[in-house]
């Protein structure tokens, strides 16, 4: 996801020079493009912020720094990265998975779990346990040629 932010400069006391505007404080997974802007009083330019799928969902302060020669000015803006948290795909199901077979067509992992005497059916999309089939001492798994049986 990305969001544009318009940056403008107001000259004071007759200032008409060009101002280099940079950003600091972006967290991992958040980028700004371009990395710096050159803005003159009365004009504006745009930073485009982008957040990757690994960016932390949070609000953060980003420092906006303006420099022209020996003159500097700093301010900050609040940047909010929002979204749905990614579920933790690795959660304990009990026992220990020993052998498995992944069915690409159904996107399901069939895994033996001898500690719980069952065959676990796990979603390949979100790693959730879809079913637990009681099987005494399931040490191995075989896929039959018909592709309809395990």
Tab-separated table of N, CA and C in Angstrom:
chain	number	residue	atom	x	y	z
A	1	UNK	N	0.845	-1.166	0.000
A	1	UNK	CA	0.000	0.000	0.000
A	1	UNK	C	0.892	1.230	0.000
A	2	UNK	N	0.450	2.287	-0.646
A	2	UNK	CA	1.241	3.518	-0.666
A	2	UNK	C	0.338	4.725	-0.464
A	3	UNK	N	0.959	5.814	-0.020
A	3	UNK	CA	0.239	7.056	0.248
A	3	UNK	C	1.152	8.227	-0.093
A	4	UNK	N	0.611	9.213	-0.798
A	4	UNK	CA	1.381	10.406	-1.172
A	4	UNK	C	1.203	11.498	-0.127
A	5	UNK	N	2.294	12.235	0.135
A	5	UNK	CA	2.275	13.369	1.057
A	5	UNK	C	2.873	14.563	0.333
A	6	UNK	N	2.111	15.638	0.271
A	6	UNK	CA	2.534	16.862	-0.407
A	6	UNK	C	3.389	17.700	0.540
A	7	UNK	N	4.543	18.165	0.057
A	7	UNK	CA	5.467	18.985	0.845
A	7	UNK	C	5.578	20.346	0.180
A	8	UNK	N	5.404	21.407	0.980
A	8	UNK	CA	5.579	22.762	0.445
A	8	UNK	C	6.458	23.562	1.403
A	9	UNK	N	7.049	24.623	0.879
A	9	UNK	CA	7.950	25.474	1.651
A	9	UNK	C	7.407	26.890	1.628
A	10	UNK	N	7.377	27.518	2.810
A	10	UNK	CA	6.967	28.918	2.909
A	10	UNK	C	8.212	29.750	3.223
A	11	UNK	N	8.561	30.679	2.327
A	11	UNK	CA	9.723	31.537	2.548
A	11	UNK	C	9.382	32.661	3.517
A	12	UNK	N	10.306	32.982	4.418
A	12	UNK	CA	10.114	34.081	5.359
A	12	UNK	C	11.222	35.102	5.175
A	13	UNK	N	10.891	36.356	5.350
A	13	UNK	CA	11.882	37.427	5.251
A	13	UNK	C	12.503	37.542	3.879
A	14	UNK	N	11.749	37.248	2.832
A	14	UNK	CA	12.243	37.363	1.472
A	14	UNK	C	13.032	36.167	0.980
A	15	UNK	N	13.035	35.080	1.731
A	15	UNK	CA	13.770	33.877	1.320
A	15	UNK	C	13.154	33.283	0.054
A	16	UNK	N	13.989	33.019	-0.958
A	16	UNK	CA	13.510	32.441	-2.220
A	16	UNK	C	14.358	31.258	-2.677
A	17	UNK	N	15.267	30.807	-1.830
A	17	UNK	CA	16.183	29.721	-2.212
A	17	UNK	C	15.517	28.354	-2.281
A	18	UNK	N	16.262	27.428	-2.821
A	18	UNK	CA	15.806	26.045	-2.922
A	18	UNK	C	16.088	25.319	-1.603
A	19	UNK	N	15.141	24.496	-1.175
A	19	UNK	CA	15.277	23.753	0.077
A	19	UNK	C	15.331	22.256	-0.237
A	20	UNK	N	16.350	21.588	0.295
A	20	UNK	CA	16.454	20.133	0.172
A	20	UNK	C	15.701	19.512	1.349
A	21	UNK	N	14.703	18.700	1.042
A	21	UNK	CA	13.873	18.084	2.080
A	21	UNK	C	14.166	16.581	2.115
A	22	UNK	N	14.526	16.093	3.309
A	22	UNK	CA	14.810	14.666	3.500
A	22	UNK	C	13.979	14.136	4.665
A	23	UNK	N	13.926	12.823	4.759
A	23	UNK	CA	13.170	12.159	5.820
A	23	UNK	C	14.092	11.241	6.606
A	24	UNK	N	13.859	11.139	7.914
A	24	UNK	CA	14.572	10.171	8.745
A	24	UNK	C	13.569	9.527	9.694
A	25	UNK	N	13.902	8.338	10.140
A	25	UNK	CA	13.072	7.659	11.125
A	25	UNK	C	12.072	6.674	10.564
A	26	UNK	N	12.209	6.322	9.282
A	26	UNK	CA	11.301	5.319	8.724
A	26	UNK	C	11.674	3.942	9.273
A	27	UNK	N	10.687	3.190	9.684
A	27	UNK	CA	10.956	1.860	10.224
A	27	UNK	C	11.106	0.841	9.100
A	28	UNK	N	11.570	-0.326	9.457
A	28	UNK	CA	11.772	-1.408	8.499
A	28	UNK	C	10.464	-1.741	7.788
A	29	UNK	N	10.542	-1.872	6.478
A	29	UNK	CA	9.361	-2.198	5.685
A	29	UNK	C	8.638	-0.992	5.137
A	30	UNK	N	9.050	0.218	5.544
A	30	UNK	CA	8.436	1.457	5.049
A	30	UNK	C	9.491	2.224	4.269
A	31	UNK	N	9.140	2.652	3.055
A	31	UNK	CA	10.064	3.425	2.232
A	31	UNK	C	9.383	4.695	1.749
A	32	UNK	N	10.205	5.665	1.366
A	32	UNK	CA	9.707	6.905	0.781
A	32	UNK	C	10.402	7.101	-0.555
A	33	UNK	N	9.643	7.577	-1.519
A	33	UNK	CA	10.196	7.826	-2.846
A	33	UNK	C	9.731	9.198	-3.312
A	34	UNK	N	10.624	10.015	-3.792
A	34	UNK	CA	12.078	9.844	-3.839
A	34	UNK	C	12.672	9.959	-2.436
A	35	UNK	N	13.978	9.783	-2.315
A	35	UNK	CA	14.622	9.856	-1.003
A	35	UNK	C	14.803	11.290	-0.528
A	36	UNK	N	14.794	12.246	-1.463
A	36	UNK	CA	14.864	13.665	-1.093
A	36	UNK	C	14.147	14.487	-2.159
A	37	UNK	N	13.746	15.688	-1.754
A	37	UNK	CA	13.056	16.612	-2.662
A	37	UNK	C	13.776	17.947	-2.664
A	38	UNK	N	13.667	18.669	-3.761
A	38	UNK	CA	14.154	20.041	-3.829
A	38	UNK	C	12.928	20.921	-4.075
A	39	UNK	N	12.640	21.797	-3.103
A	39	UNK	CA	11.411	22.594	-3.156
A	39	UNK	C	11.763	24.071	-2.970
A	40	UNK	N	11.139	24.935	-3.741
A	40	UNK	CA	11.301	26.383	-3.583
A	40	UNK	C	10.017	26.966	-3.012
A	41	UNK	N	10.116	28.105	-2.314
A	41	UNK	CA	8.909	28.727	-1.760
A	41	UNK	C	7.865	28.965	-2.848
A	42	UNK	N	6.624	28.638	-2.521
A	42	UNK	CA	5.535	28.807	-3.473
A	42	UNK	C	5.280	27.579	-4.331
A	43	UNK	N	6.164	26.588	-4.263
A	43	UNK	CA	5.951	25.355	-5.030
A	43	UNK	C	5.824	24.187	-4.055
A	44	UNK	N	5.520	23.036	-4.590
A	44	UNK	CA	5.386	21.851	-3.747
A	44	UNK	C	5.910	20.631	-4.496
A	45	UNK	N	6.138	19.572	-3.755
A	45	UNK	CA	6.587	18.296	-4.316
A	45	UNK	C	5.991	17.191	-3.447
A	46	UNK	N	6.101	15.968	-3.910
A	46	UNK	CA	5.423	14.860	-3.235
A	46	UNK	C	6.375	13.729	-2.872
A	47	UNK	N	6.270	13.286	-1.620
A	47	UNK	CA	6.877	12.034	-1.185
A	47	UNK	C	5.788	10.971	-1.267
A	48	UNK	N	6.131	9.796	-1.742
A	48	UNK	CA	5.191	8.676	-1.728
A	48	UNK	C	5.729	7.624	-0.771
A	49	UNK	N	4.956	7.362	0.272
A	49	UNK	CA	5.320	6.358	1.265
A	49	UNK	C	4.724	5.020	0.851
A	50	UNK	N	5.510	3.973	0.997
A	50	UNK	CA	5.046	2.617	0.688
A	50	UNK	C	5.373	1.703	1.857
A	51	UNK	N	4.434	0.824	2.163
A	51	UNK	CA	4.645	-0.153	3.231
A	51	UNK	C	4.588	-1.550	2.636
A	52	UNK	N	5.591	-2.341	2.952
A	52	UNK	CA	5.617	-3.728	2.470
A	52	UNK	C	4.728	-4.586	3.362
A	53	UNK	N	4.552	-5.814	2.969
A	53	UNK	CA	3.753	-6.734	3.762
A	53	UNK	C	4.382	-7.084	5.092
A	54	UNK	N	5.670	-6.767	5.261
A	54	UNK	CA	6.357	-7.060	6.516
A	54	UNK	C	6.477	-5.835	7.421
A	55	UNK	N	5.938	-4.700	6.986
A	55	UNK	CA	6.024	-3.485	7.803
A	55	UNK	C	5.199	-3.655	9.073
A	56	UNK	N	5.713	-3.111	10.165
A	56	UNK	CA	5.002	-3.188	11.435
A	56	UNK	C	3.739	-2.333	11.371
A	57	UNK	N	2.640	-2.891	11.850
A	57	UNK	CA	1.380	-2.151	11.904
A	57	UNK	C	1.448	-1.277	13.145
A	58	UNK	N	1.673	0.020	12.943
A	58	UNK	CA	1.869	0.940	14.063
A	58	UNK	C	1.831	2.379	13.563
A	59	UNK	N	1.832	3.295	14.524
A	59	UNK	CA	1.954	4.715	14.205
A	59	UNK	C	3.371	5.123	14.588
A	60	UNK	N	4.010	5.920	13.716
A	60	UNK	CA	5.380	6.326	13.982
A	60	UNK	C	5.575	7.786	13.604
A	61	UNK	N	6.533	8.417	14.275
A	61	UNK	CA	6.897	9.793	13.952
A	61	UNK	C	8.043	9.757	12.951
A	62	UNK	N	7.891	10.486	11.865
A	62	UNK	CA	8.924	10.588	10.839
A	62	UNK	C	9.435	12.022	10.855
A	63	UNK	N	10.754	12.200	10.922
A	63	UNK	CA	11.344	13.538	10.917
A	63	UNK	C	11.455	14.049	9.489
A	64	UNK	N	11.005	15.281	9.284
A	64	UNK	CA	11.104	15.952	7.986
A	64	UNK	C	12.127	17.064	8.168
A	65	UNK	N	13.221	16.998	7.398
A	65	UNK	CA	14.331	17.929	7.566
A	65	UNK	C	14.506	18.768	6.304
A	66	UNK	N	14.522	20.083	6.480
A	66	UNK	CA	14.737	20.997	5.368
A	66	UNK	C	16.059	21.723	5.529
A	67	UNK	N	16.858	21.786	4.441
A	67	UNK	CA	18.162	22.439	4.490
A	67	UNK	C	18.353	23.295	3.247
A	68	UNK	N	18.840	24.510	3.471
A	68	UNK	CA	19.222	25.399	2.378
A	68	UNK	C	20.456	26.163	2.844
A	69	UNK	N	21.618	25.764	2.329
A	69	UNK	CA	22.864	26.392	2.782
A	69	UNK	C	23.083	26.084	4.253
A	70	UNK	N	23.202	27.156	5.063
A	70	UNK	CA	23.402	26.976	6.503
A	70	UNK	C	22.085	26.976	7.271
A	71	UNK	N	20.978	27.214	6.563
A	71	UNK	CA	19.665	27.242	7.217
A	71	UNK	C	19.086	25.829	7.304
A	72	UNK	N	18.546	25.499	8.465
A	72	UNK	CA	17.887	24.197	8.635
A	72	UNK	C	16.579	24.377	9.389
A	73	UNK	N	15.653	23.516	9.099
A	73	UNK	CA	14.373	23.490	9.819
A	73	UNK	C	13.926	22.035	9.873
A	74	UNK	N	13.423	21.636	11.029
A	74	UNK	CA	12.965	20.261	11.216
A	74	UNK	C	11.546	20.256	11.761
A	75	UNK	N	10.788	19.299	11.323
A	75	UNK	CA	9.447	19.076	11.857
A	75	UNK	C	9.193	17.573	11.784
A	76	UNK	N	8.043	17.149	12.179
A	76	UNK	CA	7.743	15.715	12.091
A	76	UNK	C	6.322	15.517	11.598
A	77	UNK	N	6.080	14.332	11.119
A	77	UNK	CA	4.723	13.962	10.734
A	77	UNK	C	4.445	12.578	11.287
A	78	UNK	N	3.180	12.306	11.545
A	78	UNK	CA	2.780	10.999	12.046
A	78	UNK	C	2.415	10.112	10.868
A	79	UNK	N	3.040	8.974	10.792
A	79	UNK	CA	2.789	8.017	9.724
A	79	UNK	C	2.149	6.786	10.352
A	80	UNK	N	0.987	6.403	9.845
A	80	UNK	CA	0.280	5.241	10.368
A	80	UNK	C	0.279	4.130	9.332
A	81	UNK	N	0.801	2.985	9.711
A	81	UNK	CA	0.735	1.789	8.871
A	81	UNK	C	-0.390	0.942	9.452
A	82	UNK	N	-1.421	0.730	8.652
A	82	UNK	CA	-2.561	-0.043	9.137
A	82	UNK	C	-2.753	-1.280	8.281
A	83	UNK	N	-3.475	-2.213	8.801
A	83	UNK	CA	-3.748	-3.448	8.079
A	83	UNK	C	-4.155	-4.534	9.035
A	84	UNK	N	-4.454	-5.670	8.494
A	84	UNK	CA	-4.832	-6.823	9.300
A	84	UNK	C	-3.573	-7.578	9.696
A	85	UNK	N	-3.384	-7.822	10.980
A	85	UNK	CA	-2.206	-8.577	11.389
A	85	UNK	C	-2.194	-9.960	10.741
A	86	UNK	N	-1.019	-10.400	10.381
A	86	UNK	CA	-0.861	-11.722	9.782
A	86	UNK	C	-0.946	-12.757	10.898
A	87	UNK	N	-1.774	-13.787	10.728
A	87	UNK	CA	-1.858	-14.798	11.779
A	87	UNK	C	-0.549	-15.564	11.896
A	88	UNK	N	-0.272	-16.008	13.089
A	88	UNK	CA	0.930	-16.795	13.331
A	88	UNK	C	0.720	-18.178	12.735
A	89	UNK	N	1.456	-18.516	11.678
A	89	UNK	CA	1.216	-19.806	11.040
A	89	UNK	C	1.788	-20.992	11.816
A	90	UNK	N	2.610	-20.724	12.782
A	90	UNK	CA	3.242	-21.801	13.523
A	90	UNK	C	2.663	-21.861	14.925
A	91	UNK	N	1.741	-22.740	15.111
A	91	UNK	CA	1.137	-22.907	16.419
A	91	UNK	C	1.139	-24.390	16.781
A	92	UNK	N	1.257	-24.626	18.054
A	92	UNK	CA	1.351	-26.006	18.515
A	92	UNK	C	0.046	-26.750	18.263
A	93	UNK	N	0.170	-27.944	17.728
A	93	UNK	CA	-1.022	-28.774	17.533
A	93	UNK	C	-0.953	-29.996	18.437
A	94	UNK	N	0.120	-30.120	19.170
A	94	UNK	CA	0.300	-31.257	20.059
A	94	UNK	C	1.001	-32.393	19.348
A	95	UNK	N	1.658	-33.232	20.137
A	95	UNK	CA	2.367	-34.350	19.538
A	95	UNK	C	3.529	-33.862	18.700
A	96	UNK	N	3.867	-34.651	17.685
A	96	UNK	CA	4.956	-34.287	16.781
A	96	UNK	C	4.657	-34.859	15.407
A	97	UNK	N	4.766	-34.036	14.396
A	97	UNK	CA	4.531	-34.499	13.035
A	97	UNK	C	5.745	-35.291	12.580
A	98	UNK	N	5.513	-36.474	12.011
A	98	UNK	CA	6.611	-37.350	11.625
A	98	UNK	C	6.759	-37.416	10.111
A	99	UNK	N	5.722	-37.800	9.405
A	99	UNK	CA	5.753	-37.902	7.947
A	99	UNK	C	4.553	-37.155	7.389
A	100	UNK	N	4.682	-36.695	6.147
A	100	UNK	CA	3.561	-35.975	5.566
A	100	UNK	C	3.512	-36.082	4.060
A	101	UNK	N	2.387	-35.670	3.541
A	101	UNK	CA	2.164	-35.612	2.097
A	101	UNK	C	1.394	-34.333	1.815
A	102	UNK	N	1.878	-33.530	0.859
A	102	UNK	CA	1.194	-32.290	0.499
A	102	UNK	C	0.411	-32.502	-0.790
A	103	UNK	N	-0.887	-32.277	-0.729
A	103	UNK	CA	-1.777	-32.392	-1.884
A	103	UNK	C	-1.914	-31.003	-2.498
A	104	UNK	N	-1.209	-30.763	-3.611
A	104	UNK	CA	-1.210	-29.437	-4.238
A	104	UNK	C	-2.585	-29.032	-4.732
A	105	UNK	N	-3.349	-29.970	-5.269
A	105	UNK	CA	-4.672	-29.644	-5.806
A	105	UNK	C	-5.599	-29.117	-4.718
A	106	UNK	N	-5.540	-29.719	-3.556
A	106	UNK	CA	-6.413	-29.303	-2.449
A	106	UNK	C	-5.731	-28.310	-1.509
A	107	UNK	N	-4.448	-28.107	-1.683
A	107	UNK	CA	-3.627	-27.272	-0.804
A	107	UNK	C	-3.765	-27.713	0.651
A	108	UNK	N	-3.575	-29.019	0.854
A	108	UNK	CA	-3.663	-29.596	2.190
A	108	UNK	C	-2.428	-30.443	2.467
A	109	UNK	N	-1.948	-30.368	3.698
A	109	UNK	CA	-0.861	-31.214	4.161
A	109	UNK	C	-1.471	-32.291	5.049
A	110	UNK	N	-1.219	-33.535	4.706
A	110	UNK	CA	-1.645	-34.666	5.518
A	110	UNK	C	-0.402	-35.136	6.260
A	111	UNK	N	-0.415	-35.036	7.591
A	111	UNK	CA	0.783	-35.334	8.372
A	111	UNK	C	0.467	-36.304	9.499
A	112	UNK	N	1.317	-37.315	9.636
A	112	UNK	CA	1.129	-38.275	10.722
A	112	UNK	C	1.578	-37.660	12.038
A	113	UNK	N	0.808	-37.931	13.087
A	113	UNK	CA	1.099	-37.413	14.413
A	113	UNK	C	0.979	-38.577	15.405
A	114	UNK	N	2.033	-39.403	15.497
A	114	UNK	CA	1.941	-40.585	16.359
A	114	UNK	C	1.805	-40.257	17.840
A	115	UNK	N	2.258	-39.105	18.263
A	115	UNK	CA	2.128	-38.717	19.667
A	115	UNK	C	0.685	-38.587	20.104
A	116	UNK	N	-0.189	-38.221	19.175
A	116	UNK	CA	-1.614	-38.090	19.485
A	116	UNK	C	-2.447	-39.169	18.796
A	117	UNK	N	-1.771	-40.138	18.147
A	117	UNK	CA	-2.471	-41.204	17.427
A	117	UNK	C	-3.493	-40.639	16.453
A	118	UNK	N	-3.012	-39.787	15.553
A	118	UNK	CA	-3.918	-39.180	14.581
A	118	UNK	C	-3.175	-38.751	13.329
A	119	UNK	N	-3.958	-38.493	12.294
A	119	UNK	CA	-3.480	-37.900	11.048
A	119	UNK	C	-4.018	-36.475	11.043
A	120	UNK	N	-3.129	-35.486	10.979
A	120	UNK	CA	-3.556	-34.086	10.972
A	120	UNK	C	-3.659	-33.592	9.542
A	121	UNK	N	-4.745	-32.887	9.251
A	121	UNK	CA	-4.961	-32.285	7.936
A	121	UNK	C	-4.788	-30.783	8.127
A	122	UNK	N	-3.747	-30.224	7.496
A	122	UNK	CA	-3.354	-28.833	7.723
A	122	UNK	C	-3.482	-28.050	6.427
A	123	UNK	N	-4.085	-26.863	6.515
A	123	UNK	CA	-4.267	-26.004	5.345
A	123	UNK	C	-2.926	-25.482	4.859
A	124	UNK	N	-2.691	-25.572	3.552
A	124	UNK	CA	-1.488	-25.006	2.966
A	124	UNK	C	-1.593	-23.505	2.802
A	125	UNK	N	-2.808	-22.960	2.918
A	125	UNK	CA	-3.011	-21.517	2.758
A	125	UNK	C	-2.709	-20.751	4.037
A	126	UNK	N	-3.224	-21.233	5.174
A	126	UNK	CA	-3.037	-20.484	6.416
A	126	UNK	C	-2.474	-21.332	7.562
A	127	UNK	N	-2.096	-22.584	7.269
A	127	UNK	CA	-1.483	-23.493	8.232
A	127	UNK	C	-2.395	-23.854	9.407
A	128	UNK	N	-3.686	-23.647	9.265
A	128	UNK	CA	-4.605	-24.034	10.329
A	128	UNK	C	-4.912	-25.526	10.220
A	129	UNK	N	-5.234	-26.129	11.344
A	129	UNK	CA	-5.583	-27.546	11.367
A	129	UNK	C	-7.037	-27.671	10.931
A	130	UNK	N	-7.265	-28.343	9.811
A	130	UNK	CA	-8.615	-28.497	9.260
A	130	UNK	C	-9.322	-29.719	9.831
A	131	UNK	N	-8.559	-30.764	10.140
A	131	UNK	CA	-9.163	-31.979	10.694
A	131	UNK	C	-8.101	-32.790	11.411
A	132	UNK	N	-8.562	-33.591	12.362
A	132	UNK	CA	-7.708	-34.545	13.068
A	132	UNK	C	-8.406	-35.899	12.975
A	133	UNK	N	-7.781	-36.812	12.261
A	133	UNK	CA	-8.372	-38.129	12.022
A	133	UNK	C	-7.699	-39.140	12.948
A	134	UNK	N	-8.468	-39.796	13.838
A	134	UNK	CA	-7.867	-40.789	14.727
A	134	UNK	C	-7.294	-41.969	13.939
A	135	UNK	N	-6.016	-42.250	14.156
A	135	UNK	CA	-5.327	-43.375	13.518
A	135	UNK	C	-4.336	-43.918	14.547
A	136	UNK	N	-4.425	-45.203	14.895
A	136	UNK	CA	-3.480	-45.734	15.877
A	136	UNK	C	-2.061	-45.823	15.312
A	137	UNK	N	-1.126	-45.260	16.019
A	137	UNK	CA	0.303	-45.280	15.695
A	137	UNK	C	0.603	-44.995	14.215
A	138	UNK	N	0.284	-43.815	13.735
A	138	UNK	CA	0.506	-43.486	12.310
A	138	UNK	C	1.957	-43.098	12.034
A	139	UNK	N	2.818	-44.080	11.732
A	139	UNK	CA	4.231	-43.799	11.524
A	139	UNK	C	4.576	-43.432	10.096
A	140	UNK	N	3.755	-43.765	9.146
A	140	UNK	CA	4.067	-43.466	7.751
A	140	UNK	C	2.820	-43.047	7.000
A	141	UNK	N	3.033	-42.597	5.767
A	141	UNK	CA	1.906	-42.183	4.937
A	141	UNK	C	2.229	-42.561	3.494
A	142	UNK	N	1.251	-43.119	2.803
A	142	UNK	CA	1.425	-43.545	1.417
A	142	UNK	C	0.303	-42.938	0.585
A	143	UNK	N	0.652	-42.414	-0.562
A	143	UNK	CA	-0.351	-41.893	-1.494
A	143	UNK	C	-0.582	-42.961	-2.555
A	144	UNK	N	-1.826	-43.391	-2.712
A	144	UNK	CA	-2.171	-44.399	-3.713
A	144	UNK	C	-2.185	-43.780	-5.095
A	145	UNK	N	-1.979	-44.589	-6.106
A	145	UNK	CA	-1.930	-44.118	-7.491
A	145	UNK	C	-3.217	-43.435	-7.939
A	146	UNK	N	-4.328	-43.787	-7.369
A	146	UNK	CA	-5.599	-43.192	-7.793
A	146	UNK	C	-5.703	-41.739	-7.368
A	147	UNK	N	-4.823	-41.295	-6.508
A	147	UNK	CA	-4.797	-39.918	-5.993
A	147	UNK	C	-6.053	-39.577	-5.216
A	148	UNK	N	-6.816	-40.602	-4.835
A	148	UNK	CA	-8.021	-40.356	-4.050
A	148	UNK	C	-7.896	-40.926	-2.642
A	149	UNK	N	-6.815	-41.644	-2.395
A	149	UNK	CA	-6.642	-42.280	-1.096
A	149	UNK	C	-5.246	-42.005	-0.551
A	150	UNK	N	-5.179	-41.988	0.760
A	150	UNK	CA	-3.890	-41.918	1.448
A	150	UNK	C	-3.715	-43.190	2.235
